[in-house]
Amino acid sequence: MDFLPLGLKLAGHTVVVVGGGDTALRKARLLHRAGARLRLVAPQWRAELQALVEREGAGGECHRRAFQDDDLEGARLVVLATDDGALNERVAALCAARGVPVNVVDRPDISSFVFPALIDRDPLFITISSSGVSPVLTRRLRARLEAWLPSRWGRLAGILGRFRAPLARALPDRKAREAFWERQLDGPLVEQVLSGHESEAEAALHAAVAHADQERPPPVDGEVYLVGAGPGDPDLLTFRGLHLLRKADTVLYDRLVAPEILALAREDAELIYVGKARDRHTLPQDNINDLLVHYAREGKKVCRLKGGDPFIFGRGGEELEEVVAAGIPFQVVPGITAASGCAAYAGIPLTHRDHAQSVRFVTGHRKDGSVDLNWAGLVAEQETLVFYMGLVGLREICARLIEHGRAADTPVALVSRGTTDAQEVITGTLDDLADRIEGREIHAPTLIIVGSVVSLHPRYRWFGAADTGGA
């Protein structure tokens, strides 16, 4: 990211605003709400701007003239809201030389900070920024969040803030305090405040804090969350998966989990990579199973984050065996599996009344690496086959299907890095797809879809997906 989002305390500090138009007024209003002492410099300005700067108790200054270098004396921040490009660049350079943060409206390239779109639920606030490149987009996102976030969330934050110090006295241990707040926020407190019953919520919280040191300690064991992260696109993570990811103290993740999803974990969470590729295992499966139990027995909430769905070729059942045997509480959150996600993004319906009345998910290789499958049961014409992990054995898969009766001209699609921005779809038939990809660099993960539904690609492909057709 180009700019680090920060909350800056401005109460009582001088902020210089150069310019007197509508933009200067908008920035000045925001700065005034933050308690800044404004110094306005411009040859002329709107009457509302002067009234804001000189408002009783604000202690601001108005200078009706051109900017002078000494206007920067004592400034904590500078905002340039003028149409004079040369002036903007000169003052921005002065600020850089003096180490004073400066924002030049519509010029993020010479600004040292930008104004994000703000959702104000004082004392709670949320900011959205495009690093200055698309203010219209940030305004739209803010409008959506404004509609979703009730104003009483600020009241809730204020109530919680008032009990921080009393709880710290009752529970000196930070982990114990975090557990206390988790229990409160999972209980009726939030709904009481959001529905306007603040006095009841505050009374209940007061009682809970007063007896916090008398509560039974949490169980020795933690919890395990087996969460499907989906096939690649971070937007396909479920709400439940996100909720548990945000609760986790430790996250064990594999190579198919998008970095954008990992970024949603708590900042203080321990992230442990346990990814596996074909014939290259960072950790043996048994070690991963042991880690889940190990961290849970330390009292931690452990999220095992897996690409796709943990129970569809994700070895989730194996990982839960030791968790169940150890008596550790667990939850399983299904994810959008690669078959449905990749097929949808490639524009290939897995079932269709005119093409396929059933769909079968098949692993492209067995535990020993072979592709010795029940081929005779995989040749029904009206059935779609989806092969996971089948790239290495593609030629043999196609040959065996033909050998056991599937038509050689049956359409086949190979989907590489499905649902991501790098998605590639290569189509062909059982008798020519292996030749089509010979010598090409194909990036894992891949999925192979066999059946006449593939003929609907790219006609059913959604507008944002990549496509290489039969090339």
Short mmCIF file of C-alpha atoms in Angstrom, two decimals:
data_model
loop_
_atom_site.label_atom_id
_atom_site.label_comp_id
_atom_site.label_asym_id
_atom_site.label_seq_id
_atom_site.Cartn_x
_atom_site.Cartn_y
_atom_site.Cartn_z
CA MET A 1 0.00 0.00 0.00
CA ASP A 2 1.16 3.52 -0.77
CA PHE A 3 -0.14 5.14 2.43
CA LEU A 4 -0.27 3.79 5.98
CA PRO A 5 -3.66 4.48 7.61
CA LEU A 6 -3.22 6.15 11.00
CA GLY A 7 -5.34 7.97 13.55
CA LEU A 8 -3.70 11.33 14.30
CA LYS A 9 -4.56 13.39 17.38
CA LEU A 10 -5.03 17.03 16.27
CA ALA A 11 -6.84 18.60 19.22
CA GLY A 12 -5.23 21.97 19.93
CA HIS A 13 -2.68 21.68 17.11
CA THR A 14 -2.37 24.13 14.22
CA VAL A 15 -3.34 22.94 10.75
CA VAL A 16 -2.75 25.24 7.78
CA VAL A 17 -5.41 25.28 5.05
CA VAL A 18 -4.40 27.07 1.85
CA GLY A 19 -7.39 27.85 -0.34
CA GLY A 20 -10.88 29.24 0.19
CA GLY A 21 -13.26 27.25 -2.03
CA ASP A 22 -15.64 24.31 -1.54
CA THR A 23 -12.85 21.76 -1.22
CA ALA A 24 -11.09 23.81 1.44
CA LEU A 25 -14.39 24.07 3.32
CA ARG A 26 -14.91 20.29 3.27
CA LYS A 27 -11.41 19.63 4.57
CA ALA A 28 -11.71 22.36 7.20
CA ARG A 29 -14.96 20.89 8.53
CA LEU A 30 -13.30 17.51 9.00
CA LEU A 31 -10.25 19.04 10.68
CA HIS A 32 -12.43 21.16 12.94
CA ARG A 33 -14.34 18.06 14.09
CA ALA A 34 -10.98 16.56 15.07
CA GLY A 35 -10.30 19.62 17.29
CA ALA A 36 -7.63 21.25 15.10
CA ARG A 37 -6.81 24.95 15.36
CA LEU A 38 -7.13 26.18 11.76
CA ARG A 39 -4.96 28.74 10.00
CA LEU A 40 -6.67 29.78 6.77
CA VAL A 41 -4.60 31.43 4.03
CA ALA A 42 -6.21 32.57 0.76
CA PRO A 43 -6.80 35.78 -1.25
CA GLN A 44 -10.54 35.18 -0.85
CA TRP A 45 -12.81 32.59 0.75
CA ARG A 46 -16.37 31.54 1.38
CA ALA A 47 -18.10 33.17 4.36
CA GLU A 48 -18.87 29.73 5.90
CA LEU A 49 -15.16 28.94 5.90
CA GLN A 50 -14.22 32.05 7.84
CA ALA A 51 -17.06 31.44 10.33
CA LEU A 52 -15.80 27.91 10.90
CA VAL A 53 -12.20 28.98 11.48
CA GLU A 54 -13.17 31.81 13.83
CA ARG A 55 -15.85 29.89 15.71
CA GLU A 56 -15.84 30.73 19.43
CA GLY A 57 -13.26 28.67 21.30
CA ALA A 58 -11.57 27.42 18.15
CA GLY A 59 -8.79 30.03 18.24
CA GLY A 60 -8.23 29.95 14.47
CA GLU A 61 -6.62 32.52 12.19
CA CYS A 62 -7.69 33.92 8.82
CA HIS A 63 -5.15 35.60 6.50
CA ARG A 64 -6.69 37.16 3.37
CA ARG A 65 -3.58 37.19 1.17
CA ALA A 66 -1.25 34.98 -0.81
CA PHE A 67 0.63 32.21 0.95
CA GLN A 68 3.91 33.13 2.70
CA ASP A 69 6.59 30.70 3.81
CA ASP A 70 6.26 31.65 7.47
CA ASP A 71 2.61 30.47 7.40
CA LEU A 72 4.04 27.03 8.06
CA GLU A 73 5.44 27.99 11.48
CA GLY A 74 4.13 25.64 14.15
CA ALA A 75 1.98 23.65 11.70
CA ARG A 76 1.17 20.01 12.50
CA LEU A 77 -0.39 19.44 9.07
CA VAL A 78 -0.87 21.38 5.84
CA VAL A 79 -3.73 21.07 3.36
CA LEU A 80 -3.41 22.64 -0.10
CA ALA A 81 -6.80 23.12 -1.76
CA THR A 82 -5.93 25.50 -4.60
CA ASP A 83 -5.97 25.31 -8.41
CA ASP A 84 -2.50 26.85 -8.61
CA GLY A 85 -0.27 23.91 -9.59
CA ALA A 86 2.98 25.85 -9.19
CA LEU A 87 2.00 27.05 -5.71
CA ASN A 88 0.94 23.56 -4.69
CA GLU A 89 4.26 22.06 -5.77
CA ARG A 90 6.29 24.80 -4.09
CA VAL A 91 4.49 24.51 -0.75
CA ALA A 92 4.57 20.69 -0.90
CA ALA A 93 8.37 20.89 -1.34
CA LEU A 94 8.64 23.29 1.61
CA CYS A 95 6.63 20.91 3.78
CA ALA A 96 8.80 17.96 2.74
CA ALA A 97 11.93 19.90 3.65
CA ARG A 98 10.52 20.76 7.08
CA GLY A 99 9.08 17.31 7.75
CA VAL A 100 5.51 18.64 7.89
CA PRO A 101 2.85 16.25 6.49
CA VAL A 102 1.02 17.78 3.53
CA ASN A 103 -2.04 16.89 1.50
CA VAL A 104 -2.40 18.39 -1.96
CA VAL A 105 -5.97 17.86 -3.14
CA ASP A 106 -6.08 15.61 -6.24
CA ARG A 107 -2.28 15.27 -6.22
CA PRO A 108 -1.40 12.10 -4.27
CA ASP A 109 1.93 12.03 -6.09
CA ILE A 110 3.20 15.06 -4.13
CA SER A 111 1.17 14.44 -0.96
CA SER A 112 2.62 12.78 2.12
CA PHE A 113 -0.84 11.86 3.39
CA VAL A 114 -4.34 11.52 1.95
CA PHE A 115 -7.80 12.00 3.42
CA PRO A 116 -9.71 8.71 3.49
CA ALA A 117 -13.47 8.52 3.25
CA LEU A 118 -14.70 8.53 6.84
CA ILE A 119 -17.55 6.70 8.55
CA ASP A 120 -17.96 8.45 11.88
CA ARG A 121 -19.59 6.60 14.77
CA ASP A 122 -17.68 8.52 17.42
CA PRO A 123 -15.62 7.18 19.16
CA LEU A 124 -15.67 4.41 16.55
CA PHE A 125 -14.58 5.41 13.08
CA ILE A 126 -13.87 3.52 9.88
CA THR A 127 -11.82 4.88 7.01
CA ILE A 128 -11.68 3.80 3.37
CA SER A 129 -8.92 4.93 1.06
CA SER A 130 -7.87 4.29 -2.53
CA SER A 131 -4.52 6.02 -1.85
CA GLY A 132 -5.93 9.05 -3.63
CA VAL A 133 -6.39 7.36 -7.01
CA SER A 134 -10.21 6.99 -7.00
CA PRO A 135 -12.16 9.26 -4.61
CA VAL A 136 -15.46 8.42 -6.34
CA LEU A 137 -15.00 4.71 -5.61
CA THR A 138 -14.19 5.35 -1.95
CA ARG A 139 -17.30 7.55 -1.63
CA ARG A 140 -19.45 4.75 -3.04
CA LEU A 141 -18.01 2.20 -0.65
CA ARG A 142 -18.51 4.60 2.24
CA ALA A 143 -22.17 5.06 1.29
CA ARG A 144 -22.71 1.30 1.34
CA LEU A 145 -21.07 0.89 4.73
CA GLU A 146 -22.93 3.91 6.12
CA ALA A 147 -26.21 2.20 5.29
CA TRP A 148 -25.08 -1.07 6.88
CA LEU A 149 -23.52 0.29 10.09
CA PRO A 150 -26.10 1.64 12.58
CA SER A 151 -25.22 4.83 14.43
CA ARG A 152 -25.46 3.07 17.80
CA TRP A 153 -22.22 1.17 17.12
CA GLY A 154 -20.52 4.30 18.41
CA ARG A 155 -22.58 4.11 21.60
CA LEU A 156 -21.46 0.50 22.04
CA ALA A 157 -17.81 1.48 21.60
CA GLY A 158 -18.24 4.24 24.18
CA ILE A 159 -19.77 1.87 26.72
CA LEU A 160 -16.98 -0.66 26.26
CA GLY A 161 -14.41 2.11 26.62
CA ARG A 162 -15.81 3.20 29.98
CA PHE A 163 -15.28 -0.29 31.40
CA ARG A 164 -11.71 -0.84 30.15
CA ALA A 165 -10.00 0.54 33.24
CA PRO A 166 -12.28 -1.22 35.79
CA LEU A 167 -11.81 -4.52 33.94
CA ALA A 168 -8.02 -4.06 33.87
CA ARG A 169 -8.08 -3.72 37.65
CA ALA A 170 -10.25 -6.82 38.01
CA LEU A 171 -8.37 -8.90 35.43
CA PRO A 172 -4.69 -7.88 35.14
CA ASP A 173 -4.01 -10.67 32.59
CA ARG A 174 -4.48 -9.43 29.00
CA LYS A 175 -5.58 -12.82 27.66
CA ALA A 176 -8.22 -13.07 30.38
CA ARG A 177 -9.53 -9.61 29.46
CA GLU A 178 -9.70 -10.53 25.76
CA ALA A 179 -11.66 -13.68 26.63
CA PHE A 180 -14.02 -11.59 28.79
CA TRP A 181 -14.74 -9.15 25.95
CA GLU A 182 -15.24 -12.00 23.48
CA ARG A 183 -17.87 -13.52 25.77
CA GLN A 184 -19.63 -10.18 26.20
CA LEU A 185 -19.73 -9.45 22.47
CA ASP A 186 -21.01 -12.95 21.75
CA GLY A 187 -23.82 -12.43 24.28
CA PRO A 188 -26.88 -10.12 24.37
CA LEU A 189 -24.84 -6.92 24.96
CA VAL A 190 -24.58 -5.89 21.29
CA GLU A 191 -28.27 -6.34 20.54
CA GLN A 192 -29.25 -4.51 23.72
CA VAL A 193 -27.27 -1.42 22.70
CA LEU A 194 -28.26 -1.52 19.01
CA SER A 195 -31.93 -1.80 19.97
CA GLY A 196 -31.71 1.25 22.23
CA HIS A 197 -31.64 -0.51 25.62
CA GLU A 198 -28.35 1.02 26.68
CA SER A 199 -29.12 1.33 30.38
CA GLU A 200 -29.89 -2.38 30.68
CA ALA A 201 -26.72 -3.23 28.72
CA GLU A 202 -24.58 -0.97 30.89
CA ALA A 203 -26.04 -2.40 34.11
CA ALA A 204 -25.38 -5.97 32.97
CA LEU A 205 -21.84 -5.08 31.93
CA HIS A 206 -21.20 -3.36 35.26
CA ALA A 207 -22.24 -6.53 37.08
CA ALA A 208 -20.12 -8.73 34.79
CA VAL A 209 -17.02 -6.58 35.36
CA ALA A 210 -17.58 -6.51 39.13
CA HIS A 211 -17.55 -10.32 39.20
CA ALA A 212 -15.03 -10.88 36.38
CA ASP A 213 -12.36 -12.20 38.76
CA GLN A 214 -14.85 -14.71 40.16
CA GLU A 215 -15.75 -16.30 36.84
CA ARG A 216 -14.67 -19.85 36.25
CA PRO A 217 -11.44 -19.99 34.27
CA PRO A 218 -11.74 -21.02 30.62
CA PRO A 219 -11.23 -24.70 29.82
CA VAL A 220 -7.65 -25.91 29.47
CA ASP A 221 -8.19 -26.95 25.87
CA GLY A 222 -8.84 -24.46 23.13
CA GLU A 223 -10.84 -25.04 19.96
CA VAL A 224 -10.13 -26.08 16.40
CA TYR A 225 -11.85 -24.49 13.41
CA LEU A 226 -11.59 -26.38 10.11
CA VAL A 227 -12.39 -23.64 7.60
CA GLY A 228 -12.71 -23.89 3.83
CA ALA A 229 -11.19 -20.79 2.22
CA GLY A 230 -12.67 -21.42 -1.23
CA PRO A 231 -10.88 -21.99 -4.53
CA GLY A 232 -8.86 -18.77 -4.79
CA ASP A 233 -10.97 -15.63 -5.05
CA PRO A 234 -10.93 -14.09 -1.54
CA ASP A 235 -14.51 -12.88 -2.01
CA LEU A 236 -15.64 -16.53 -1.92
CA LEU A 237 -14.74 -16.94 1.77
CA THR A 238 -17.95 -17.44 3.76
CA PHE A 239 -19.13 -15.08 6.51
CA ARG A 240 -18.83 -17.89 9.05
CA GLY A 241 -15.31 -18.66 7.90
CA LEU A 242 -14.34 -15.00 8.26
CA HIS A 243 -15.84 -14.85 11.75
CA LEU A 244 -13.82 -17.81 13.00
CA LEU A 245 -10.66 -16.68 11.22
CA ARG A 246 -10.89 -13.39 13.07
CA LYS A 247 -11.24 -15.24 16.41
CA ALA A 248 -8.24 -17.53 15.91
CA ASP A 249 -5.02 -17.19 17.91
CA THR A 250 -3.16 -19.54 15.53
CA VAL A 251 -3.78 -20.09 11.82
CA LEU A 252 -2.41 -23.12 9.96
CA TYR A 253 -2.78 -22.49 6.23
CA ASP A 254 -1.90 -24.24 2.98
CA ARG A 255 -0.54 -23.02 -0.34
CA LEU A 256 -3.99 -22.59 -1.93
CA VAL A 257 -5.10 -19.90 0.53
CA ALA A 258 -5.00 -16.44 -1.05
CA PRO A 259 -2.80 -13.83 0.69
CA GLU A 260 -5.83 -11.53 0.80
CA ILE A 261 -7.62 -14.08 2.99
CA LEU A 262 -4.63 -14.46 5.32
CA ALA A 263 -4.61 -10.67 5.71
CA LEU A 264 -8.06 -10.96 7.34
CA ALA A 265 -6.62 -12.82 10.34
CA ARG A 266 -6.01 -10.91 13.57
CA GLU A 267 -2.82 -8.89 13.53
CA ASP A 268 -1.54 -10.75 16.60
CA ALA A 269 -2.44 -14.20 15.28
CA GLU A 270 0.38 -16.68 14.68
CA LEU A 271 0.42 -17.73 11.01
CA ILE A 272 1.98 -21.13 10.27
CA TYR A 273 2.47 -22.37 6.71
CA VAL A 274 1.82 -26.11 6.33
CA GLY A 275 1.32 -26.20 2.57
CA LYS A 276 1.80 -29.22 0.37
CA ALA A 277 2.45 -29.55 -3.34
CA ARG A 278 2.75 -32.78 -5.27
CA ASP A 279 5.80 -34.64 -3.92
CA ARG A 280 6.86 -31.55 -1.90
CA HIS A 281 5.39 -31.54 1.58
CA THR A 282 6.39 -28.76 3.96
CA LEU A 283 5.01 -30.92 6.78
CA PRO A 284 3.84 -34.55 6.68
CA GLN A 285 0.10 -34.86 7.22
CA ASP A 286 0.59 -36.54 10.63
CA ASN A 287 2.59 -33.54 11.82
CA ILE A 288 -0.20 -31.18 10.80
CA ASN A 289 -2.69 -33.26 12.75
CA ASP A 290 -0.40 -33.14 15.78
CA LEU A 291 -0.04 -29.36 15.54
CA LEU A 292 -3.81 -28.87 15.72
CA VAL A 293 -3.94 -30.79 18.97
CA HIS A 294 -0.76 -29.19 20.33
CA TYR A 295 -1.95 -25.60 19.93
CA ALA A 296 -5.48 -26.36 21.12
CA ARG A 297 -4.09 -27.93 24.30
CA GLU A 298 -2.27 -24.66 24.94
CA GLY A 299 -5.72 -23.10 25.21
CA LYS A 300 -5.61 -21.46 21.77
CA LYS A 301 -8.29 -21.08 19.15
CA VAL A 302 -6.77 -22.79 16.12
CA CYS A 303 -8.00 -22.15 12.59
CA ARG A 304 -6.99 -24.74 10.02
CA LEU A 305 -7.50 -22.77 6.82
CA LYS A 306 -7.72 -24.95 3.72
CA GLY A 307 -8.22 -24.12 0.07
CA GLY A 308 -11.59 -25.16 -1.34
CA ASP A 309 -13.71 -27.30 0.96
CA PRO A 310 -11.96 -29.24 3.76
CA PHE A 311 -14.11 -32.33 3.24
CA ILE A 312 -13.71 -32.58 -0.56
CA PHE A 313 -10.21 -33.93 -1.25
CA GLY A 314 -8.95 -31.64 1.51
CA ARG A 315 -8.05 -34.39 4.00
CA GLY A 316 -10.20 -32.63 6.56
CA GLY A 317 -11.51 -35.93 7.88
CA GLU A 318 -7.98 -37.13 8.58
CA GLU A 319 -7.11 -33.93 10.41
CA LEU A 320 -10.16 -34.17 12.64
CA GLU A 321 -9.40 -37.75 13.70
CA GLU A 322 -6.81 -36.73 16.28
CA VAL A 323 -8.80 -33.66 17.32
CA VAL A 324 -11.85 -35.83 18.05
CA ALA A 325 -9.72 -38.47 19.77
CA ALA A 326 -8.23 -35.77 22.02
CA GLY A 327 -11.70 -34.54 23.00
CA ILE A 328 -11.04 -31.03 21.70
CA PRO A 329 -14.07 -28.93 20.66
CA PHE A 330 -14.15 -28.19 16.94
CA GLN A 331 -16.19 -26.62 14.19
CA VAL A 332 -16.20 -27.32 10.46
CA VAL A 333 -17.01 -24.53 8.03
CA PRO A 334 -17.56 -25.71 4.45
CA GLY A 335 -15.99 -23.77 1.63
CA ILE A 336 -16.83 -23.34 -2.03
CA THR A 337 -15.04 -26.28 -3.56
CA ALA A 338 -12.83 -25.91 -6.62
CA ALA A 339 -15.30 -27.82 -8.80
CA SER A 340 -18.18 -25.39 -8.31
CA GLY A 341 -16.04 -22.26 -8.08
CA CYS A 342 -13.80 -22.89 -11.08
CA ALA A 343 -16.64 -24.21 -13.23
CA ALA A 344 -18.78 -21.15 -12.47
CA TYR A 345 -15.97 -18.70 -13.23
CA ALA A 346 -15.19 -20.60 -16.45
CA GLY A 347 -18.84 -20.49 -17.52
CA ILE A 348 -19.32 -24.27 -17.35
CA PRO A 349 -22.48 -25.43 -15.53
CA LEU A 350 -21.68 -28.77 -13.93
CA THR A 351 -25.22 -29.98 -14.57
CA HIS A 352 -27.61 -28.95 -17.32
CA ARG A 353 -30.87 -30.55 -18.35
CA ASP A 354 -29.70 -30.90 -21.96
CA HIS A 355 -26.19 -32.14 -21.15
CA ALA A 356 -25.68 -33.79 -17.74
CA GLN A 357 -28.01 -35.03 -15.03
CA SER A 358 -25.24 -35.83 -12.54
CA VAL A 359 -21.74 -34.75 -11.62
CA ARG A 360 -18.92 -36.76 -10.07
CA PHE A 361 -15.82 -35.46 -8.27
CA VAL A 362 -12.78 -37.68 -8.77
CA THR A 363 -9.24 -37.43 -7.47
CA GLY A 364 -6.70 -37.40 -10.28
CA HIS A 365 -4.33 -39.66 -8.39
CA ARG A 366 -4.52 -42.00 -5.46
CA LYS A 367 -2.48 -41.94 -2.27
CA ASP A 368 0.27 -43.94 -4.01
CA GLY A 369 0.34 -41.51 -6.96
CA SER A 370 -1.37 -43.86 -9.44
CA VAL A 371 -4.47 -43.15 -11.54
CA ASP A 372 -5.88 -46.66 -11.25
CA LEU A 373 -9.55 -45.70 -10.93
CA ASN A 374 -12.84 -47.46 -11.57
CA TRP A 375 -12.84 -46.36 -15.19
CA ALA A 376 -15.84 -48.46 -16.18
CA GLY A 377 -17.96 -46.44 -13.76
CA LEU A 378 -16.82 -43.09 -15.20
CA VAL A 379 -18.06 -43.31 -18.80
CA ALA A 380 -21.76 -42.37 -18.54
CA GLU A 381 -22.43 -39.86 -21.31
CA GLN A 382 -24.89 -37.75 -19.30
CA GLU A 383 -22.52 -37.30 -16.36
CA THR A 384 -19.96 -34.54 -15.79
CA LEU A 385 -16.61 -35.61 -14.38
CA VAL A 386 -14.41 -33.25 -12.40
CA PHE A 387 -10.85 -34.42 -11.74
CA TYR A 388 -8.92 -32.80 -8.91
CA MET A 389 -5.11 -32.94 -9.00
CA GLY A 390 -5.13 -34.52 -12.44
CA LEU A 391 -2.66 -32.43 -14.44
CA VAL A 392 0.24 -34.88 -14.25
CA GLY A 393 -2.00 -37.80 -15.24
CA LEU A 394 -4.07 -35.92 -17.85
CA ARG A 395 -2.92 -37.98 -20.83
CA GLU A 396 -3.61 -41.25 -19.04
CA ILE A 397 -6.99 -40.04 -17.75
CA CYS A 398 -8.12 -39.15 -21.27
CA ALA A 399 -6.80 -42.41 -22.75
CA ARG A 400 -8.45 -44.57 -20.09
CA LEU A 401 -11.83 -42.86 -20.49
CA ILE A 402 -11.72 -43.44 -24.25
CA GLU A 403 -10.56 -47.03 -23.73
CA HIS A 404 -13.55 -47.74 -21.50
CA GLY A 405 -16.14 -46.26 -23.83
CA ARG A 406 -16.28 -42.48 -23.46
CA ALA A 407 -16.44 -40.81 -26.89
CA ALA A 408 -13.09 -39.45 -28.07
CA ASP A 409 -14.71 -36.13 -29.06
CA THR A 410 -16.10 -35.53 -25.55
CA PRO A 411 -15.35 -31.89 -24.62
CA VAL A 412 -12.77 -31.35 -21.89
CA ALA A 413 -11.64 -28.18 -20.08
CA LEU A 414 -8.48 -27.63 -18.10
CA VAL A 415 -8.88 -24.75 -15.62
CA SER A 416 -5.65 -23.33 -14.19
CA ARG A 417 -5.63 -21.07 -11.10
CA GLY A 418 -9.41 -20.92 -11.21
CA THR A 419 -11.41 -17.98 -9.80
CA THR A 420 -8.27 -15.82 -9.54
CA ASP A 421 -7.21 -12.93 -11.78
CA ALA A 422 -4.75 -15.35 -13.40
CA GLN A 423 -7.39 -17.93 -14.32
CA GLU A 424 -6.77 -19.72 -17.61
CA VAL A 425 -9.23 -22.03 -19.36
CA ILE A 426 -7.98 -24.37 -22.07
CA THR A 427 -10.56 -26.48 -23.92
CA GLY A 428 -10.30 -29.46 -26.20
CA THR A 429 -11.50 -33.05 -26.39
CA LEU A 430 -10.47 -36.32 -24.80
CA ASP A 431 -8.34 -37.21 -27.80
CA ASP A 432 -6.52 -33.89 -28.23
CA LEU A 433 -6.34 -31.88 -24.99
CA ALA A 434 -3.12 -33.53 -23.80
CA ASP A 435 -1.49 -32.64 -27.13
CA ARG A 436 -2.79 -29.08 -26.94
CA ILE A 437 -1.01 -28.40 -23.66
CA GLU A 438 2.16 -30.29 -24.53
CA GLY A 439 5.15 -28.03 -23.85
CA ARG A 440 3.02 -25.26 -22.34
CA GLU A 441 3.62 -23.92 -18.84
CA ILE A 442 0.49 -24.73 -16.87
CA HIS A 443 0.25 -23.30 -13.37
CA ALA A 444 -1.25 -25.22 -10.46
CA PRO A 445 -3.76 -25.63 -9.04
CA THR A 446 -5.65 -27.14 -11.95
CA LEU A 447 -9.00 -28.80 -12.46
CA ILE A 448 -10.15 -31.00 -15.33
CA ILE A 449 -13.82 -30.98 -16.37
CA VAL A 450 -15.06 -33.71 -18.72
CA GLY A 451 -18.48 -33.72 -20.38
CA SER A 452 -20.68 -32.02 -22.94
CA VAL A 453 -21.35 -29.14 -20.50
CA VAL A 454 -17.87 -27.90 -21.47
CA SER A 455 -19.32 -27.01 -24.90
CA LEU A 456 -21.21 -24.16 -23.19
CA HIS A 457 -17.90 -22.39 -22.56
CA PRO A 458 -17.25 -19.55 -23.32
CA ARG A 459 -20.88 -18.65 -24.03
CA TYR A 460 -21.74 -18.93 -20.34
CA ARG A 461 -18.52 -17.32 -19.17
CA TRP A 462 -19.10 -14.28 -16.95
CA PHE A 463 -17.66 -11.03 -18.23
CA GLY A 464 -14.72 -10.76 -15.81
CA ALA A 465 -13.18 -14.21 -16.33
CA ALA A 466 -10.06 -14.99 -18.32
CA ASP A 467 -10.33 -17.24 -21.38
CA THR A 468 -7.88 -18.81 -23.74
CA GLY A 469 -10.46 -20.96 -25.49
CA GLY A 470 -9.02 -23.96 -27.25
CA ALA A 471 -5.66 -22.31 -27.87
#
